[in-house]
Amino acid sequence: MTANKDSARMTRRQFLRTAAVLGGAAAAGPLLAACGAPGLGGASGPLKIGLLLPSSGIYAALGESITNGMKMYLDSVNNKAGGRDIQLIAEDEGTDPQPAAQKARKLVEQDQVDLVAGIVSSGVAGAIRDYFNDNKKFLILANAGADALTRKAKSQYIFRASFSNWQPNWPMGKWVAENIGKKAFISVPDYAAGAETVSAFRNSFEAAGGQVLKVQKTPFPNMGDPAPFLTDIKATAPELVYAFYSGAAATTFVKAYADFGLSKSIPLTGSGFMVEQDVLPALGDTALGVKSCLHWALSLDNAENKAFSDAYQKRTSKVANVFAVQGYDTARLIVEGLNAVQGDSGKADAFADALGKVSFASPRGAFKMDPNTHNTINHIYVREVKKNGDTLGNVVVADLGEVPDPGDDSKDTKA
Ligand code: PHB
């Protein structure tokens, strides 16, 4: 070990102590930067990717699907990129931002990963943004839709292979006003992704003549007893409900919606996570008829989707879902970026440049990174849950076209 490395290690220990005293991920960034921490590692040896995804809490199943999708792609390239072997080191994101931020620091500081991929929750993504930006560490988001990361909090070191929360919800506002009804009740979990769902949907819904009767914010991560929330919806008697729930929260909400008899009288709509293929087995017929918007559907008719969905089912004995697609595309984005710099992830500028230019044929259709926002340009579809024999699936019923995030808040209506 060189004297340099020794002193770097000493400083890192001091840093960890200081950061623990100060608390919070935001405090850690500038300190680590001041220690002269490197950007990405050198070009030799295995390339270590920290995988920060939930294996506990309401989003645990999402973490599993994303991991499966990533591993499926990495296996297809023999776990190599730019001539280097890829090693994955996983940590549990959970849902609480501060412990998740500690895990991110552990991956970078202790495990010395070259980059981190994953992140399901917008709350976690927001909490770790400064740490990655300030320390020039690459973070590749595989789900979390926090709009700001593609707008005023954009970073040279952060790319997103999934969506911004604005992307599905904004085109859906107009479609719902024109096709379902004009008086809406909105129900979302009380955290960043819920608030962003409301501001995007509301903007185009109101512009198309819609009226938001009420916005309901339910406790996050755990909703608790859903009864008071459904009672409130019933009492408000809207023409439709628009909602964002995902993972275990989606199961709680959609089942309760049917149990309260609401699905027969008030159409349920929302972003497609609420009735994605991961939750459909638990929802059963309670999800029938729900119309939702997303950048993928099981029924999407392209060769990559067919091959992907078949291979995923064979590998996991589960039906493919949007999170698995995002994991698959995240891994491919990383691999293509590394291939472009011959595995030399230390060339941070060149690596960022390469990531911004990646495009390929994905199960979602054309995957295109937007170099201006570092966010994926998605095609958005309206899907309806239908039954084919015994199997429930999301069938595309309308095509809302290609939707890049605008890169600023000009098409949002804040509450
Ligand atoms: C988010 O927190 O941004 C989020 C979480 C789960 C989803 C979608 C978005 O399914």
Tab-separated table of C-alpha atoms and ligand atoms in Angstrom:
chain	number	residue	atom	x	y	z
A	1	MET	CA	0.000	0.000	0.000
A	2	THR	CA	1.394	3.391	-0.934
A	3	ALA	CA	1.795	6.301	1.476
A	4	ASN	CA	-0.801	8.084	-0.603
A	5	LYS	CA	-3.369	5.368	-0.114
A	6	ASP	CA	-2.576	5.267	3.617
A	7	SER	CA	-3.222	8.931	4.005
A	8	ALA	CA	-6.331	8.654	1.852
A	9	ARG	CA	-7.610	5.924	4.163
A	10	MET	CA	-6.880	7.989	7.274
A	11	THR	CA	-8.739	10.904	5.823
A	12	ARG	CA	-11.627	8.702	4.848
A	13	ARG	CA	-11.936	7.456	8.428
A	14	GLN	CA	-11.909	11.028	9.655
A	15	PHE	CA	-14.492	11.819	7.009
A	16	LEU	CA	-16.791	9.021	8.119
A	17	ARG	CA	-16.529	10.143	11.744
A	18	THR	CA	-17.194	13.756	10.825
A	19	ALA	CA	-20.072	12.816	8.546
A	20	ALA	CA	-21.609	10.700	11.308
A	21	VAL	CA	-21.418	13.691	13.656
A	22	LEU	CA	-22.914	16.055	11.109
A	23	GLY	CA	-25.414	13.423	9.951
A	24	GLY	CA	-27.164	13.347	6.569
A	25	ALA	CA	-25.891	12.527	3.125
A	26	ALA	CA	-25.803	16.139	2.007
A	27	ALA	CA	-23.066	16.919	4.525
A	28	ALA	CA	-20.945	14.037	3.270
A	29	GLY	CA	-20.519	15.235	-0.301
A	30	PRO	CA	-18.303	18.294	0.062
A	31	LEU	CA	-16.220	16.587	2.761
A	32	LEU	CA	-15.442	13.614	0.574
A	33	ALA	CA	-14.715	15.902	-2.339
A	34	ALA	CA	-12.306	17.848	-0.152
A	35	CYS	CA	-10.492	14.576	0.621
A	36	GLY	CA	-9.696	14.306	-3.052
A	37	ALA	CA	-11.777	11.174	-3.594
A	38	PRO	CA	-11.457	9.963	-7.173
A	39	GLY	CA	-14.204	9.845	-9.774
A	40	LEU	CA	-14.524	6.397	-11.257
A	41	GLY	CA	-11.842	3.775	-10.663
A	42	GLY	CA	-9.106	2.713	-13.085
A	43	ALA	CA	-9.491	0.607	-16.204
A	44	SER	CA	-8.159	-2.698	-14.867
A	45	GLY	CA	-9.586	-5.438	-12.664
A	46	PRO	CA	-13.261	-6.110	-12.173
A	47	LEU	CA	-15.704	-3.256	-12.408
A	48	LYS	CA	-17.763	-3.049	-9.238
A	49	ILE	CA	-21.346	-1.869	-9.445
A	50	GLY	CA	-23.173	-1.053	-6.224
A	51	LEU	CA	-26.790	-2.121	-6.476
A	52	LEU	CA	-28.964	-0.030	-4.174
A	53	LEU	CA	-32.488	-1.411	-4.435
A	54	PRO	CA	-35.201	-2.224	-1.906
A	55	SER	CA	-35.227	-5.759	-0.521
A	56	SER	CA	-37.492	-4.691	2.355
A	57	GLY	CA	-40.576	-2.492	2.677
A	58	ILE	CA	-43.430	-1.764	0.264
A	59	TYR	CA	-41.146	-1.602	-2.798
A	60	ALA	CA	-39.250	-4.877	-2.160
A	61	ALA	CA	-40.850	-6.652	-5.136
A	62	LEU	CA	-39.811	-3.773	-7.413
A	63	GLY	CA	-36.208	-4.204	-6.258
A	64	GLU	CA	-36.364	-7.904	-7.038
A	65	SER	CA	-37.739	-7.322	-10.544
A	66	ILE	CA	-35.122	-4.673	-11.348
A	67	THR	CA	-32.343	-6.963	-10.072
A	68	ASN	CA	-33.656	-9.845	-12.178
A	69	GLY	CA	-33.792	-7.647	-15.272
A	70	MET	CA	-30.271	-6.319	-14.724
A	71	LYS	CA	-28.825	-9.782	-14.183
A	72	MET	CA	-30.611	-11.072	-17.247
A	73	TYR	CA	-28.956	-8.456	-19.430
A	74	LEU	CA	-25.542	-8.839	-17.774
A	75	ASP	CA	-25.662	-12.605	-18.296
A	76	SER	CA	-26.352	-11.989	-21.988
A	77	VAL	CA	-23.012	-10.143	-22.267
A	78	ASN	CA	-21.171	-12.689	-20.073
A	79	ASN	CA	-21.024	-10.148	-17.249
A	80	LYS	CA	-18.433	-8.106	-19.101
A	81	ALA	CA	-18.220	-4.533	-20.333
A	82	GLY	CA	-15.355	-2.898	-22.196
A	83	GLY	CA	-13.257	-6.018	-21.526
A	84	ARG	CA	-13.779	-5.920	-17.730
A	85	ASP	CA	-15.672	-8.375	-15.543
A	86	ILE	CA	-18.648	-6.880	-13.769
A	87	GLN	CA	-19.227	-7.550	-10.086
A	88	LEU	CA	-22.447	-6.579	-8.324
A	89	ILE	CA	-22.537	-5.608	-4.637
A	90	ALA	CA	-26.092	-5.249	-3.327
A	91	GLU	CA	-27.482	-3.217	-0.425
A	92	ASP	CA	-31.069	-2.711	0.735
A	93	GLU	CA	-32.538	0.678	-0.199
A	94	GLY	CA	-35.645	0.190	1.966
A	95	THR	CA	-37.878	3.265	1.710
A	96	ASP	CA	-36.409	5.627	4.311
A	97	PRO	CA	-34.000	8.165	2.714
A	98	GLN	CA	-31.453	8.546	5.526
A	99	PRO	CA	-30.564	4.857	6.073
A	100	ALA	CA	-30.510	4.444	2.277
A	101	ALA	CA	-28.065	7.352	2.006
A	102	GLN	CA	-25.803	5.613	4.538
A	103	LYS	CA	-25.884	2.480	2.360
A	104	ALA	CA	-24.908	4.536	-0.679
A	105	ARG	CA	-21.932	5.921	1.243
A	106	LYS	CA	-20.999	2.421	2.416
A	107	LEU	CA	-20.975	1.153	-1.176
A	108	VAL	CA	-18.756	4.016	-2.293
A	109	GLU	CA	-16.483	4.343	0.753
A	110	GLN	CA	-16.161	0.812	2.029
A	111	ASP	CA	-16.832	-1.395	-0.989
A	112	GLN	CA	-15.145	1.090	-3.331
A	113	VAL	CA	-17.636	0.503	-6.099
A	114	ASP	CA	-16.996	2.211	-9.429
A	115	LEU	CA	-20.586	3.336	-9.779
A	116	VAL	CA	-23.972	2.838	-8.168
A	117	ALA	CA	-27.148	1.726	-9.953
A	118	GLY	CA	-30.715	1.233	-8.771
A	119	ILE	CA	-32.894	3.449	-6.529
A	120	VAL	CA	-36.647	2.973	-6.568
A	121	SER	CA	-37.859	5.836	-4.399
A	122	SER	CA	-37.770	9.517	-5.341
A	123	GLY	CA	-37.226	10.362	-1.670
A	124	VAL	CA	-33.996	8.342	-1.622
A	125	ALA	CA	-32.875	9.715	-4.997
A	126	GLY	CA	-33.294	13.277	-3.720
A	127	ALA	CA	-31.363	12.502	-0.537
A	128	ILE	CA	-28.301	11.087	-2.324
A	129	ARG	CA	-28.125	13.456	-5.311
A	130	ASP	CA	-25.599	15.888	-3.801
A	131	TYR	CA	-23.348	13.102	-2.566
A	132	PHE	CA	-22.924	11.660	-6.063
A	133	ASN	CA	-22.738	14.994	-7.800
A	134	ASP	CA	-20.215	16.516	-5.408
A	135	ASN	CA	-18.012	13.417	-5.372
A	136	LYS	CA	-18.148	12.878	-9.125
A	137	LYS	CA	-19.493	9.345	-8.680
A	138	PHE	CA	-21.823	7.958	-11.305
A	139	LEU	CA	-25.373	7.084	-10.278
A	140	ILE	CA	-27.607	5.322	-12.801
A	141	LEU	CA	-31.245	5.445	-11.759
A	142	ALA	CA	-33.291	2.355	-12.582
A	143	ASN	CA	-36.634	3.657	-11.339
A	144	ALA	CA	-36.918	6.727	-9.062
A	145	GLY	CA	-38.743	9.380	-11.085
A	146	ALA	CA	-37.899	12.541	-9.081
A	147	ASP	CA	-38.371	15.303	-11.684
A	148	ALA	CA	-35.720	17.638	-10.265
A	149	LEU	CA	-32.900	15.219	-11.177
A	150	THR	CA	-33.679	15.874	-14.807
A	151	ARG	CA	-34.241	19.593	-14.245
A	152	LYS	CA	-32.652	22.022	-11.808
A	153	ALA	CA	-30.832	19.284	-9.867
A	154	LYS	CA	-29.473	17.607	-13.012
A	155	SER	CA	-25.909	16.337	-12.611
A	156	GLN	CA	-23.186	15.349	-15.017
A	157	TYR	CA	-22.893	12.146	-12.994
A	158	ILE	CA	-26.541	11.106	-12.796
A	159	PHE	CA	-28.438	9.351	-15.598
A	160	ARG	CA	-31.881	7.773	-15.559
A	161	ALA	CA	-32.888	4.690	-17.555
A	162	SER	CA	-36.492	4.707	-16.318
A	163	PHE	CA	-38.747	7.829	-16.461
A	164	SER	CA	-39.390	11.139	-14.767
A	165	ASN	CA	-42.602	11.216	-12.744
A	166	TRP	CA	-43.868	13.896	-15.103
A	167	GLN	CA	-43.577	11.710	-18.230
A	168	PRO	CA	-46.535	9.325	-17.874
A	169	ASN	CA	-48.796	11.645	-15.887
A	170	TRP	CA	-48.753	14.764	-18.040
A	171	PRO	CA	-50.046	13.252	-21.307
A	172	MET	CA	-52.521	11.176	-19.297
A	173	GLY	CA	-54.195	14.291	-17.829
A	174	LYS	CA	-55.464	15.365	-21.244
A	175	TRP	CA	-56.445	11.834	-22.231
A	176	VAL	CA	-58.447	11.299	-19.038
A	177	ALA	CA	-60.289	14.631	-19.454
A	178	GLU	CA	-61.173	13.747	-23.036
A	179	ASN	CA	-62.012	10.073	-22.537
A	180	ILE	CA	-63.084	9.393	-18.941
A	181	GLY	CA	-64.491	12.462	-17.182
A	182	LYS	CA	-63.957	16.046	-16.086
A	183	LYS	CA	-64.297	15.875	-12.288
A	184	ALA	CA	-61.387	14.047	-10.670
A	185	PHE	CA	-60.376	12.951	-7.196
A	186	ILE	CA	-56.620	12.369	-6.891
A	187	SER	CA	-55.123	9.968	-4.353
A	188	VAL	CA	-51.342	9.664	-3.882
A	189	PRO	CA	-48.837	8.731	-1.185
A	190	ASP	CA	-47.484	11.681	0.754
A	191	TYR	CA	-43.943	11.965	-0.641
A	192	ALA	CA	-42.118	13.463	-3.637
A	193	ALA	CA	-43.356	11.017	-6.299
A	194	GLY	CA	-46.970	11.526	-5.189
A	195	ALA	CA	-46.686	15.328	-5.315
A	196	GLU	CA	-45.074	15.188	-8.769
A	197	THR	CA	-47.823	12.910	-10.056
A	198	VAL	CA	-50.384	15.497	-8.972
A	199	SER	CA	-48.602	18.516	-10.482
A	200	ALA	CA	-48.057	16.830	-13.877
A	201	PHE	CA	-51.549	15.313	-14.198
A	202	ARG	CA	-53.297	18.441	-12.963
A	203	ASN	CA	-51.523	20.656	-15.529
A	204	SER	CA	-52.860	19.006	-18.684
A	205	PHE	CA	-56.121	17.797	-17.088
A	206	GLU	CA	-57.142	21.343	-16.159
A	207	ALA	CA	-55.966	22.717	-19.509
A	208	ALA	CA	-58.351	20.222	-21.157
A	209	GLY	CA	-61.285	21.441	-19.060
A	210	GLY	CA	-60.905	19.054	-16.107
A	211	GLN	CA	-61.511	20.011	-12.499
A	212	VAL	CA	-59.683	18.488	-9.516
A	213	LEU	CA	-62.246	18.136	-6.726
A	214	LYS	CA	-59.773	16.961	-4.101
A	215	VAL	CA	-56.173	15.780	-3.644
A	216	GLN	CA	-55.796	13.100	-1.006
A	217	LYS	CA	-52.339	12.374	0.430
A	218	THR	CA	-52.056	9.065	2.232
A	219	PRO	CA	-49.266	8.125	4.692
A	220	PHE	CA	-46.036	6.876	3.081
A	221	PRO	CA	-44.596	4.270	3.039
A	222	ASN	CA	-47.389	2.431	4.836
A	223	MET	CA	-50.920	3.631	4.207
A	224	GLY	CA	-52.337	1.830	7.246
A	225	ASP	CA	-56.075	1.210	7.184
A	226	PRO	CA	-57.308	2.409	3.765
A	227	ALA	CA	-60.965	2.672	4.887
A	228	PRO	CA	-60.986	6.414	5.745
A	229	PHE	CA	-59.453	7.245	2.352
A	230	LEU	CA	-62.055	5.284	0.422
A	231	THR	CA	-64.841	6.729	2.540
A	232	ASP	CA	-63.588	10.184	1.591
A	233	ILE	CA	-63.607	9.280	-2.125
A	234	LYS	CA	-67.149	7.921	-1.880
A	235	ALA	CA	-68.372	11.048	-0.079
A	236	THR	CA	-66.767	13.345	-2.690
A	237	ALA	CA	-68.485	11.427	-5.529
A	238	PRO	CA	-66.091	12.325	-8.367
A	239	GLU	CA	-66.522	11.189	-11.978
A	240	LEU	CA	-63.177	9.397	-11.757
A	241	VAL	CA	-60.220	8.729	-9.485
A	242	TYR	CA	-56.613	9.246	-10.574
A	243	ALA	CA	-54.013	7.576	-8.358
A	244	PHE	CA	-50.344	6.664	-8.015
A	245	TYR	CA	-49.509	3.659	-5.863
A	246	SER	CA	-46.906	0.975	-6.379
A	247	GLY	CA	-45.798	-2.345	-4.886
A	248	ALA	CA	-47.565	-3.348	-1.669
A	249	ALA	CA	-49.348	0.047	-1.486
A	250	ALA	CA	-50.939	-0.603	-4.897
A	251	THR	CA	-52.322	-3.913	-3.678
A	252	THR	CA	-53.786	-2.290	-0.557
A	253	PHE	CA	-55.389	0.588	-2.460
A	254	VAL	CA	-56.812	-1.224	-5.488
A	255	LYS	CA	-58.241	-4.095	-3.432
A	256	ALA	CA	-59.869	-1.700	-0.986
A	257	TYR	CA	-61.244	0.314	-3.922
A	258	ALA	CA	-63.068	-2.794	-5.135
A	259	ASP	CA	-64.091	-3.904	-1.623
A	260	PHE	CA	-65.789	-0.541	-1.102
A	261	GLY	CA	-67.763	-1.079	-4.299
A	262	LEU	CA	-66.141	1.920	-5.969
A	263	SER	CA	-64.813	0.113	-9.050
A	264	LYS	CA	-68.376	-0.413	-10.262
A	265	SER	CA	-69.371	3.255	-10.053
A	266	ILE	CA	-66.218	5.422	-10.306
A	267	PRO	CA	-63.570	4.540	-12.953
A	268	LEU	CA	-60.096	4.127	-11.466
A	269	THR	CA	-57.216	5.560	-13.513
A	270	GLY	CA	-53.600	6.395	-12.764
A	271	SER	CA	-49.971	5.864	-13.592
A	272	GLY	CA	-49.454	2.262	-14.580
A	273	PHE	CA	-47.356	1.149	-11.613
A	274	MET	CA	-50.607	0.696	-9.677
A	275	VAL	CA	-51.747	-2.185	-11.887
A	276	GLU	CA	-48.418	-3.415	-13.270
A	277	GLN	CA	-47.805	-7.099	-13.873
A	278	ASP	CA	-45.982	-7.441	-10.518
A	279	VAL	CA	-49.178	-6.694	-8.564
A	280	LEU	CA	-51.803	-8.167	-10.911
A	281	PRO	CA	-51.601	-11.706	-9.439
A	282	ALA	CA	-52.457	-10.293	-5.985
A	283	LEU	CA	-55.122	-7.940	-7.370
A	284	GLY	CA	-56.924	-10.521	-9.479
A	285	ASP	CA	-60.226	-9.349	-10.934
A	286	THR	CA	-60.287	-6.236	-8.712
A	287	ALA	CA	-57.956	-4.629	-11.277
A	288	LEU	CA	-60.139	-5.371	-14.304
A	289	GLY	CA	-60.909	-2.287	-16.364
A	290	VAL	CA	-58.370	0.018	-14.682
A	291	LYS	CA	-56.869	2.369	-17.272
A	292	SER	CA	-53.341	3.546	-16.676
A	293	CYS	CA	-50.411	5.121	-18.466
A	294	LEU	CA	-46.831	3.909	-18.746
A	295	HIS	CA	-43.843	3.532	-21.058
A	296	TRP	CA	-44.301	-0.220	-21.410
A	297	ALA	CA	-46.989	-2.895	-21.504
A	298	LEU	CA	-46.762	-6.657	-21.613
A	299	SER	CA	-48.803	-6.589	-24.819
A	300	LEU	CA	-46.460	-4.127	-26.557
A	301	ASP	CA	-45.927	-5.604	-29.969
A	302	ASN	CA	-42.233	-5.595	-30.832
A	303	ALA	CA	-39.667	-8.361	-31.278
A	304	GLU	CA	-37.496	-7.300	-28.298
A	305	ASN	CA	-40.490	-7.320	-25.972
A	306	LYS	CA	-41.536	-10.765	-27.068
A	307	ALA	CA	-38.010	-12.167	-26.623
A	308	PHE	CA	-37.525	-10.357	-23.314
A	309	SER	CA	-40.880	-11.385	-21.826
A	310	ASP	CA	-40.430	-15.034	-22.843
A	311	ALA	CA	-36.880	-15.212	-21.481
A	312	TYR	CA	-37.875	-13.439	-18.247
A	313	GLN	CA	-40.717	-15.859	-17.651
A	314	LYS	CA	-38.456	-18.815	-18.304
A	315	ARG	CA	-35.781	-17.487	-15.969
A	316	THR	CA	-37.956	-16.353	-13.060
A	317	SER	CA	-41.260	-18.228	-13.545
A	318	LYS	CA	-42.911	-14.807	-13.351
A	319	VAL	CA	-44.578	-12.605	-15.913
A	320	ALA	CA	-42.325	-9.715	-16.981
A	321	ASN	CA	-43.104	-6.247	-15.671
A	322	VAL	CA	-41.996	-2.666	-16.257
A	323	PHE	CA	-39.449	-2.751	-13.410
A	324	ALA	CA	-37.716	-5.767	-14.938
A	325	VAL	CA	-37.583	-3.896	-18.267
A	326	GLN	CA	-36.027	-0.895	-16.535
A	327	GLY	CA	-33.425	-3.132	-14.854
A	328	TYR	CA	-32.592	-4.716	-18.192
A	329	ASP	CA	-32.251	-1.305	-19.868
A	330	THR	CA	-30.241	0.131	-16.954
A	331	ALA	CA	-27.693	-2.681	-17.285
A	332	ARG	CA	-27.537	-2.179	-21.032
A	333	LEU	CA	-27.052	1.586	-20.663
A	334	ILE	CA	-24.121	0.997	-18.303
A	335	VAL	CA	-22.567	-1.677	-20.515
A	336	GLU	CA	-22.909	0.397	-23.708
A	337	GLY	CA	-21.412	3.400	-21.926
A	338	LEU	CA	-18.471	1.342	-20.689
A	339	ASN	CA	-17.944	-0.282	-24.082
A	340	ALA	CA	-17.634	3.181	-25.599
A	341	VAL	CA	-14.739	4.037	-23.237
A	342	GLN	CA	-13.113	0.574	-23.493
A	343	GLY	CA	-14.012	-0.122	-19.866
A	344	ASP	CA	-11.994	2.866	-18.684
A	345	SER	CA	-14.555	4.188	-16.292
A	346	GLY	CA	-11.972	6.618	-14.943
A	347	LYS	CA	-12.542	8.815	-17.989
A	348	ALA	CA	-15.513	10.523	-16.362
A	349	ASP	CA	-16.126	13.133	-19.079
A	350	ALA	CA	-15.960	10.584	-21.893
A	351	PHE	CA	-18.117	8.117	-19.955
A	352	ALA	CA	-20.775	10.784	-19.294
A	353	ASP	CA	-20.660	11.794	-22.935
A	354	ALA	CA	-21.125	8.170	-24.029
A	355	LEU	CA	-24.029	7.582	-21.625
A	356	GLY	CA	-25.797	10.648	-23.009
A	357	LYS	CA	-25.689	9.184	-26.512
A	358	VAL	CA	-26.878	5.636	-25.849
A	359	SER	CA	-29.813	4.335	-27.879
A	360	PHE	CA	-30.915	0.797	-28.650
A	361	ALA	CA	-33.956	-1.359	-29.375
A	362	SER	CA	-35.515	-2.136	-25.985
A	363	PRO	CA	-38.587	-4.127	-24.933
A	364	ARG	CA	-40.208	-0.688	-24.432
A	365	GLY	CA	-39.506	0.203	-28.092
A	366	ALA	CA	-36.691	2.603	-28.954
A	367	PHE	CA	-34.576	3.384	-25.883
A	368	LYS	CA	-33.123	6.865	-26.262
A	369	MET	CA	-31.143	8.786	-23.662
A	370	ASP	CA	-31.775	12.531	-23.786
A	371	PRO	CA	-28.340	14.205	-23.519
A	372	ASN	CA	-29.973	17.450	-22.336
A	373	THR	CA	-31.807	16.012	-19.350
A	374	HIS	CA	-29.948	12.693	-18.767
A	375	ASN	CA	-33.400	11.111	-18.745
A	376	THR	CA	-34.836	8.494	-21.100
A	377	ILE	CA	-37.175	9.747	-23.827
A	378	ASN	CA	-40.200	7.492	-23.429
A	379	HIS	CA	-43.140	6.595	-25.582
A	380	ILE	CA	-46.252	6.632	-23.374
A	381	TYR	CA	-49.190	4.240	-23.731
A	382	VAL	CA	-52.631	4.024	-22.158
A	383	ARG	CA	-53.250	0.452	-21.060
A	384	GLU	CA	-56.334	-1.316	-19.759
A	385	VAL	CA	-56.322	-4.370	-17.505
A	386	LYS	CA	-58.078	-7.159	-19.386
A	387	LYS	CA	-58.410	-10.891	-19.023
A	388	ASN	CA	-57.134	-13.316	-21.594
A	389	GLY	CA	-58.388	-16.738	-20.485
A	390	ASP	CA	-57.288	-16.865	-16.853
A	391	THR	CA	-54.479	-14.371	-17.247
A	392	LEU	CA	-54.731	-10.680	-16.425
A	393	GLY	CA	-52.665	-8.303	-18.497
A	394	ASN	CA	-52.309	-4.680	-19.514
A	395	VAL	CA	-53.433	-4.183	-23.076
A	396	VAL	CA	-52.519	-1.018	-24.990
A	397	VAL	CA	-55.663	0.989	-25.813
A	398	ALA	CA	-54.133	4.342	-26.856
A	399	ASP	CA	-50.748	5.665	-27.945
A	400	LEU	CA	-49.853	9.048	-26.423
A	401	GLY	CA	-46.668	9.396	-28.454
A	402	GLU	CA	-43.079	10.180	-27.590
A	403	VAL	CA	-42.740	12.205	-24.403
A	404	PRO	CA	-39.399	13.751	-23.436
A	405	ASP	CA	-39.283	15.447	-20.030
A	406	PRO	CA	-39.382	19.239	-20.654
A	407	GLY	CA	-36.291	19.773	-18.462
A	408	ASP	CA	-38.025	22.447	-16.345
A	409	ASP	CA	-41.230	22.949	-14.331
A	410	SER	CA	-43.080	24.932	-17.011
A	411	LYS	CA	-45.651	22.177	-17.573
A	412	ASP	CA	-46.477	21.540	-13.924
A	413	THR	CA	-49.241	22.949	-11.777
A	414	LYS	CA	-48.167	22.833	-8.153
A	415	ALA	CA	-50.861	22.393	-5.502
B	1	PHB	C1	-40.722	6.999	-7.120
B	1	PHB	O1	-40.581	7.131	-5.878
B	1	PHB	O2	-40.253	7.814	-7.919
B	1	PHB	C2	-41.469	5.811	-7.642
B	1	PHB	C3	-41.639	4.684	-6.858
B	1	PHB	C4	-42.325	3.586	-7.360
B	1	PHB	C5	-42.826	3.628	-8.649
B	1	PHB	C6	-42.656	4.755	-9.442
B	1	PHB	C7	-41.977	5.859	-8.943
B	1	PHB	O3	-43.477	2.568	-9.141
